[in-house]
CSV table of C-alpha atoms in Angstrom, one decimal:
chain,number,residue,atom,x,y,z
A,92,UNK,CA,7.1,-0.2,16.3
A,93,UNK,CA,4.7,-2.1,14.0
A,94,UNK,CA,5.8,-4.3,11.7
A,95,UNK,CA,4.5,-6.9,9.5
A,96,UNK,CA,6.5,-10.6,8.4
A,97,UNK,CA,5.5,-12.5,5.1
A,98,UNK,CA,6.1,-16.3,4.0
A,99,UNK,CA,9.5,-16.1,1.8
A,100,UNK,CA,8.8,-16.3,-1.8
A,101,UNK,CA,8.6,-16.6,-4.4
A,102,UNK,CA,5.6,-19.4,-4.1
A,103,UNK,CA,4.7,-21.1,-7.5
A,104,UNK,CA,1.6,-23.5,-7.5
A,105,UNK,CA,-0.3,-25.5,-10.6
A,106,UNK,CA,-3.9,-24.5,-11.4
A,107,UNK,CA,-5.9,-25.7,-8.9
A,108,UNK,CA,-3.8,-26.0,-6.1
A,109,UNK,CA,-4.6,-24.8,-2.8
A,110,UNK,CA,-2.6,-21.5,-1.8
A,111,UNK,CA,-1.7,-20.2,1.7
A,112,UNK,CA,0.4,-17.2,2.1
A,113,UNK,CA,1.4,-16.8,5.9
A,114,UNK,CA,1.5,-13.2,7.7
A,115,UNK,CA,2.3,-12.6,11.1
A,116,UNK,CA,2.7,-9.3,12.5
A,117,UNK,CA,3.8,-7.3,15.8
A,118,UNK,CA,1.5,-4.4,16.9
A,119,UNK,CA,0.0,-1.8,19.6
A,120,UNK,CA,-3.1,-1.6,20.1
A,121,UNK,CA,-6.0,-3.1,17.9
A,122,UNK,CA,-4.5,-2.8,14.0
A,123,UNK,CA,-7.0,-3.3,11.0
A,124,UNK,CA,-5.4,-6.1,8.5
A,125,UNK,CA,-5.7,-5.8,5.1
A,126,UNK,CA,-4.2,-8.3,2.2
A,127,UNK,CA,-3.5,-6.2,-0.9
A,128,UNK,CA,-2.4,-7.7,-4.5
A,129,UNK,CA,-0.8,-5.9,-7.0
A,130,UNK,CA,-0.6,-7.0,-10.6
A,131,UNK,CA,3.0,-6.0,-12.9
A,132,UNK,CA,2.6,-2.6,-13.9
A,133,UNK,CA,-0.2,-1.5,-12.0
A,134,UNK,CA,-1.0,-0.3,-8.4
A,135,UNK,CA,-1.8,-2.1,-4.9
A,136,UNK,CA,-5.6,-3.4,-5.3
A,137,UNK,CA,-7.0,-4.0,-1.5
A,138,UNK,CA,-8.6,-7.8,-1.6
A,139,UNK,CA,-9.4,-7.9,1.6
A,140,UNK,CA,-10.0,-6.3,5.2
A,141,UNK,CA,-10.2,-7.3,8.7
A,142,UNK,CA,-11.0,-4.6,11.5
A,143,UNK,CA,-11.1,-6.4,14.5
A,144,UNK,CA,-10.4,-9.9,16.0
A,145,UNK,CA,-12.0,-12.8,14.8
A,146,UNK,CA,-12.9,-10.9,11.3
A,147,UNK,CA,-12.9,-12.9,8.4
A,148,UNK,CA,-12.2,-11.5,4.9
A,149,UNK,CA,-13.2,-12.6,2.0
A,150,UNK,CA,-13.3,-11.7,-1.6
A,151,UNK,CA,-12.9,-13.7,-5.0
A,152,UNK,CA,-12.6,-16.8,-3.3
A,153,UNK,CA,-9.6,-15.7,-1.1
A,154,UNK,CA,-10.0,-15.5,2.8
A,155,UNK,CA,-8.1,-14.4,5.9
A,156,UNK,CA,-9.3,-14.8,9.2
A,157,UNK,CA,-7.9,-12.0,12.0
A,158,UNK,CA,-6.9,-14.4,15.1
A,159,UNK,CA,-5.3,-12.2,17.8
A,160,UNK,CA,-3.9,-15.0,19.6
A,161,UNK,CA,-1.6,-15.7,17.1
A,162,UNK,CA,-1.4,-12.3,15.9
A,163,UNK,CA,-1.7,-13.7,12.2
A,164,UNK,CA,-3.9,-13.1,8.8
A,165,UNK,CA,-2.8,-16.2,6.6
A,166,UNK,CA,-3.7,-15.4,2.9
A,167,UNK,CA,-6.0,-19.0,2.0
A,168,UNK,CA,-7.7,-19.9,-1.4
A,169,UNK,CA,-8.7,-23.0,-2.6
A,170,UNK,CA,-8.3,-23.5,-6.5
A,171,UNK,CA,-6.2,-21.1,-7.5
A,172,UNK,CA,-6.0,-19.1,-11.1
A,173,UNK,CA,-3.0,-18.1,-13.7
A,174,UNK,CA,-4.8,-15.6,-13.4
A,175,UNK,CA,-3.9,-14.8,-9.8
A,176,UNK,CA,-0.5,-14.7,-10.3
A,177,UNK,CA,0.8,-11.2,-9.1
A,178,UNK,CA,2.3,-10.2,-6.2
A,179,UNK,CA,0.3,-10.2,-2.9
A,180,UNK,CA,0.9,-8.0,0.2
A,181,UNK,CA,-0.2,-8.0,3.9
A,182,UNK,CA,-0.6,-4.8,5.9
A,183,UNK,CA,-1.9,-3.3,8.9
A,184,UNK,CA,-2.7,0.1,10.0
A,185,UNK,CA,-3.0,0.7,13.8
A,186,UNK,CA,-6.4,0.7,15.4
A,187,UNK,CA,-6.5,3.3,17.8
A,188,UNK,CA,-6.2,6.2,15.9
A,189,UNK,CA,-4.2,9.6,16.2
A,190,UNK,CA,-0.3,10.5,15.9
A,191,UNK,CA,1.5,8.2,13.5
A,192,UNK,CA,-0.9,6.5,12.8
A,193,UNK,CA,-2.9,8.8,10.5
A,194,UNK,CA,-2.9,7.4,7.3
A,195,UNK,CA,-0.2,4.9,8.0
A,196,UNK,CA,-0.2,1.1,6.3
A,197,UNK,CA,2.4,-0.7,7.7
A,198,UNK,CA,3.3,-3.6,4.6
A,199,UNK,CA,5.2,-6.6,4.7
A,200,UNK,CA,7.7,-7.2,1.7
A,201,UNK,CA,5.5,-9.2,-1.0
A,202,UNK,CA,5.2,-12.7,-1.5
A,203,UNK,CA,5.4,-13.4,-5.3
A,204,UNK,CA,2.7,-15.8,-6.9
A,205,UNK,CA,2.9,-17.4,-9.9
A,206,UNK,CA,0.5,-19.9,-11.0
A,207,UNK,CA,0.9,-22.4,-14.1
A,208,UNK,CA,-1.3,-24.0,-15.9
B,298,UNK,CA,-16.9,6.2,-9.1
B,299,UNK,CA,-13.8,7.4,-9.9
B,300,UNK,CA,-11.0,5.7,-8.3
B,301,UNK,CA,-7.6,7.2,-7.5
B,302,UNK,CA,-5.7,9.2,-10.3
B,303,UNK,CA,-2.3,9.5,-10.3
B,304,UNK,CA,-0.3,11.9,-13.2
B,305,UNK,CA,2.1,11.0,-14.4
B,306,UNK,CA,2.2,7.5,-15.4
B,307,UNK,CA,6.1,8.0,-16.2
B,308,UNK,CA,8.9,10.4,-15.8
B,309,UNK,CA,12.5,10.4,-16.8
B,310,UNK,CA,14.5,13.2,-14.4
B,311,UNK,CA,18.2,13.7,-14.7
B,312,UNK,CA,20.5,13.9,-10.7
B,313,UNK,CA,20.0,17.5,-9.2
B,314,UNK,CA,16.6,18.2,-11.1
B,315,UNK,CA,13.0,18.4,-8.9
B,316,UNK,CA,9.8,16.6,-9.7
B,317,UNK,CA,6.3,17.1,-9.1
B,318,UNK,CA,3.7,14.4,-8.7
B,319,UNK,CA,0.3,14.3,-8.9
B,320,UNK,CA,-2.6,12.3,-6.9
B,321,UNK,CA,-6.9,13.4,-7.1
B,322,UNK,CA,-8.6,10.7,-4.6
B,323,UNK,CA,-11.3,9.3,-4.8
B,324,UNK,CA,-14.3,11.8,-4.5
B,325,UNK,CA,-15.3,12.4,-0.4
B,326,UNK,CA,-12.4,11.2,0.2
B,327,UNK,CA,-10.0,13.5,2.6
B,328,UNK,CA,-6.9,11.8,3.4
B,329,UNK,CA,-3.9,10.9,0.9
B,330,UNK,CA,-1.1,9.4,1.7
B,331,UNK,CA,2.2,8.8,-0.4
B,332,UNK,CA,4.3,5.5,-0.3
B,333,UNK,CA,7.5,5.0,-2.3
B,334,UNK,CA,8.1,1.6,-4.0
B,335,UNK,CA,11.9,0.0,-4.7
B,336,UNK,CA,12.6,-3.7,-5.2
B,337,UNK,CA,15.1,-3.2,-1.8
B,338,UNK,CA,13.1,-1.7,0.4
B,339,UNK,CA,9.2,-2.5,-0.5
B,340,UNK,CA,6.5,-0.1,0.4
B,341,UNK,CA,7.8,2.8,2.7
B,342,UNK,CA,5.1,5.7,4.1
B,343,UNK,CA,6.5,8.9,3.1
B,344,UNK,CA,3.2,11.3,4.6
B,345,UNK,CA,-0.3,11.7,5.1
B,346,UNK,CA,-2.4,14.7,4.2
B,347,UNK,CA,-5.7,15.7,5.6
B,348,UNK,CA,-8.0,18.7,5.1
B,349,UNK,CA,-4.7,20.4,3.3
B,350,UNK,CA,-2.8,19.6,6.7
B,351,UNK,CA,0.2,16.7,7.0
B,352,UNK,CA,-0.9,14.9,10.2
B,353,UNK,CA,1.8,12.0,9.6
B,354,UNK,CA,5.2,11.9,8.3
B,355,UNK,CA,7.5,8.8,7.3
B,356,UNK,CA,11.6,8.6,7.8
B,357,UNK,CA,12.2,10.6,4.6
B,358,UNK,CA,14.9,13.1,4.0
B,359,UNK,CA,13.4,16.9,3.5
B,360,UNK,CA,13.8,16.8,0.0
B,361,UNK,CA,10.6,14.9,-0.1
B,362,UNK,CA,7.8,17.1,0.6
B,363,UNK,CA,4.1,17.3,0.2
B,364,UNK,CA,0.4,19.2,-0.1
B,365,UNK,CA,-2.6,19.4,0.0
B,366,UNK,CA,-5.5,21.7,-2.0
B,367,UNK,CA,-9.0,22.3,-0.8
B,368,UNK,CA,-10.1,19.9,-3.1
B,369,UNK,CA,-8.2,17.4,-1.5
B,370,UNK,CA,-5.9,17.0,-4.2
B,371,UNK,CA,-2.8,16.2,-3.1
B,372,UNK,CA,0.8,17.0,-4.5
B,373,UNK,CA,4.3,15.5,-4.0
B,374,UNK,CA,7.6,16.8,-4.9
B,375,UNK,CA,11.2,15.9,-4.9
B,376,UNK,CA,13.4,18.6,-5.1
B,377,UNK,CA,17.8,17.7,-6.0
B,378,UNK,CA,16.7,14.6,-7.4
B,379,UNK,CA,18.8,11.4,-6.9
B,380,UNK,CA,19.8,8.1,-8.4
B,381,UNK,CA,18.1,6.1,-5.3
B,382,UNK,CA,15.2,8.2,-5.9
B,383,UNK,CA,14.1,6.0,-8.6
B,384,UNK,CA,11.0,4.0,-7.6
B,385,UNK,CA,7.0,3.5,-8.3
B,386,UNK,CA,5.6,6.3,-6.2
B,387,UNK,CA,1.9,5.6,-5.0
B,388,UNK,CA,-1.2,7.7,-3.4
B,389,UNK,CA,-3.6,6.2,-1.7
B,390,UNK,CA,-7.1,7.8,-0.6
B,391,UNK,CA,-9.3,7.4,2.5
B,392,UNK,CA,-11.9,8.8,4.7
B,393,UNK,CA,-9.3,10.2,6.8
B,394,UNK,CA,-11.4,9.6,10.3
B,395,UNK,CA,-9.0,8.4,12.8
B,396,UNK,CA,-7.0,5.3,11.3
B,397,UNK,CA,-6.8,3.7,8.3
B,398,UNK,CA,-9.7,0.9,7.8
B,399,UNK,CA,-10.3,1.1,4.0
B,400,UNK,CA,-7.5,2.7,1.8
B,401,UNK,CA,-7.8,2.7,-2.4
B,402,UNK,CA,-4.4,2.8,-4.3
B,403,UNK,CA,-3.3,4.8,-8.0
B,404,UNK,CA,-1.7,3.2,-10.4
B,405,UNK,CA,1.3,5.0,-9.1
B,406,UNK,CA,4.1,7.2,-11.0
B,407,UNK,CA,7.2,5.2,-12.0
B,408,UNK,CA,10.2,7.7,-11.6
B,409,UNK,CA,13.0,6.8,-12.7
B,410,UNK,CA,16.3,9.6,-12.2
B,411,UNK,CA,19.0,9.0,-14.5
């Protein structure tokens, strides 16, 4: 089945610093990959989306690029926040549609961030 | 817009009792799905709703069970509740056409059985 692997965290960085989050993951077909963060308390928020190979995402400075050949979506930003600290997930849901795949996001566990000033 | 509603925020439920959870997705969207949320396992799929059908189902004992209204609405509920049952229990709404490519979270319902 599908499944999706994480750097081991927690990861805890100074302002500034340059983050990278790793994700690799093991799929049929052609998955969409999606980096999600959620914040303590509070639900997943999606940060960014890739559909196809190749794809880069990008939003609020983070970026993930889709590369097939290494079936990875590393998590990148440059200067990070405190303000980003949170936890941060990677997912996929499976490309081709149908069966179980309806619906589906397939997560890794959560790498924990926390950034200090 | 609107984004995803979940109700409630918290519940308290003793062993044995049933619980009902609530998710309203985002508007034109037709697809929830339900994910449970524990520190030990992470982010399980529990099922998938569509058009007031389940087209998807998770590895969940039949306690756990689900619907959907016409308004696409959706429901969950846990009937003989127990202790492992505690966990942050979250909807998320999408278009619903074939898979997932954009999917919008709640805030999620923290259920905690005592």
């Amino acid at each position: 089945g599908n499944s999706v692997t994480q750097m081991e965290g927690p990861v805890t960085l100074s302002e500034e610093a340059f983050l990278t989050i790793n994700c690799t993951y093991t799929a049929t077909g052609y998955p969409s990959l999606f980096w999600y963060v959620q914040y303590p308390g509070e639900g997943l928020q999606l940060l960014l989306k890739a559909t196809k190979a190749d794809d880069k995402g990008s939003n609020k400075g983070f970026e993930a690029t889709y590369r097939k050949e290494t079936t990875s979506f590393h998590l990148e930003k440059g200067s990070v926040q405190v303000s980003d600290s949170a936890v941060y997930f990677c997912a996929l849901s499976e490309g081709m549609g149908g069966g179980t795949s309806y619906g589906k996001l397939t997560f890794g566990q959560g790498t924990i961030l926390t950034v200090h000033p | 817009k609107a984004g995803v509603t979940q109700t409630p925020r918290y519940l308290i439920k003793t062993r044995g009792q049933q619980v009902t959870l609530s998710c309203s997705p985002i508007s034109g969207h037709r697809s929830v799905s339900w994910y449970q949320q524990t520190p030990g396992q992470g982010l399980q799929f529990l099922f998938e709703y569509f058009s007031e059908t389940q087209r998807n189902k998770g590895n969940f004992p039949g306690r756990f069970s689900g619907r959907q209204f016409s308004n696409s609405r959706s429901e969950m509920n846990v009937s003989t509740l127990e202790l492992g049952d505690s966990a942050l229990y979250l909807c998320a709404s999408s278009l619903g056409q074939g898979a997932v490519t954009e999917a919008f979270f709640g805030q999620g319902t923290r259920l905690t059985v005592v």
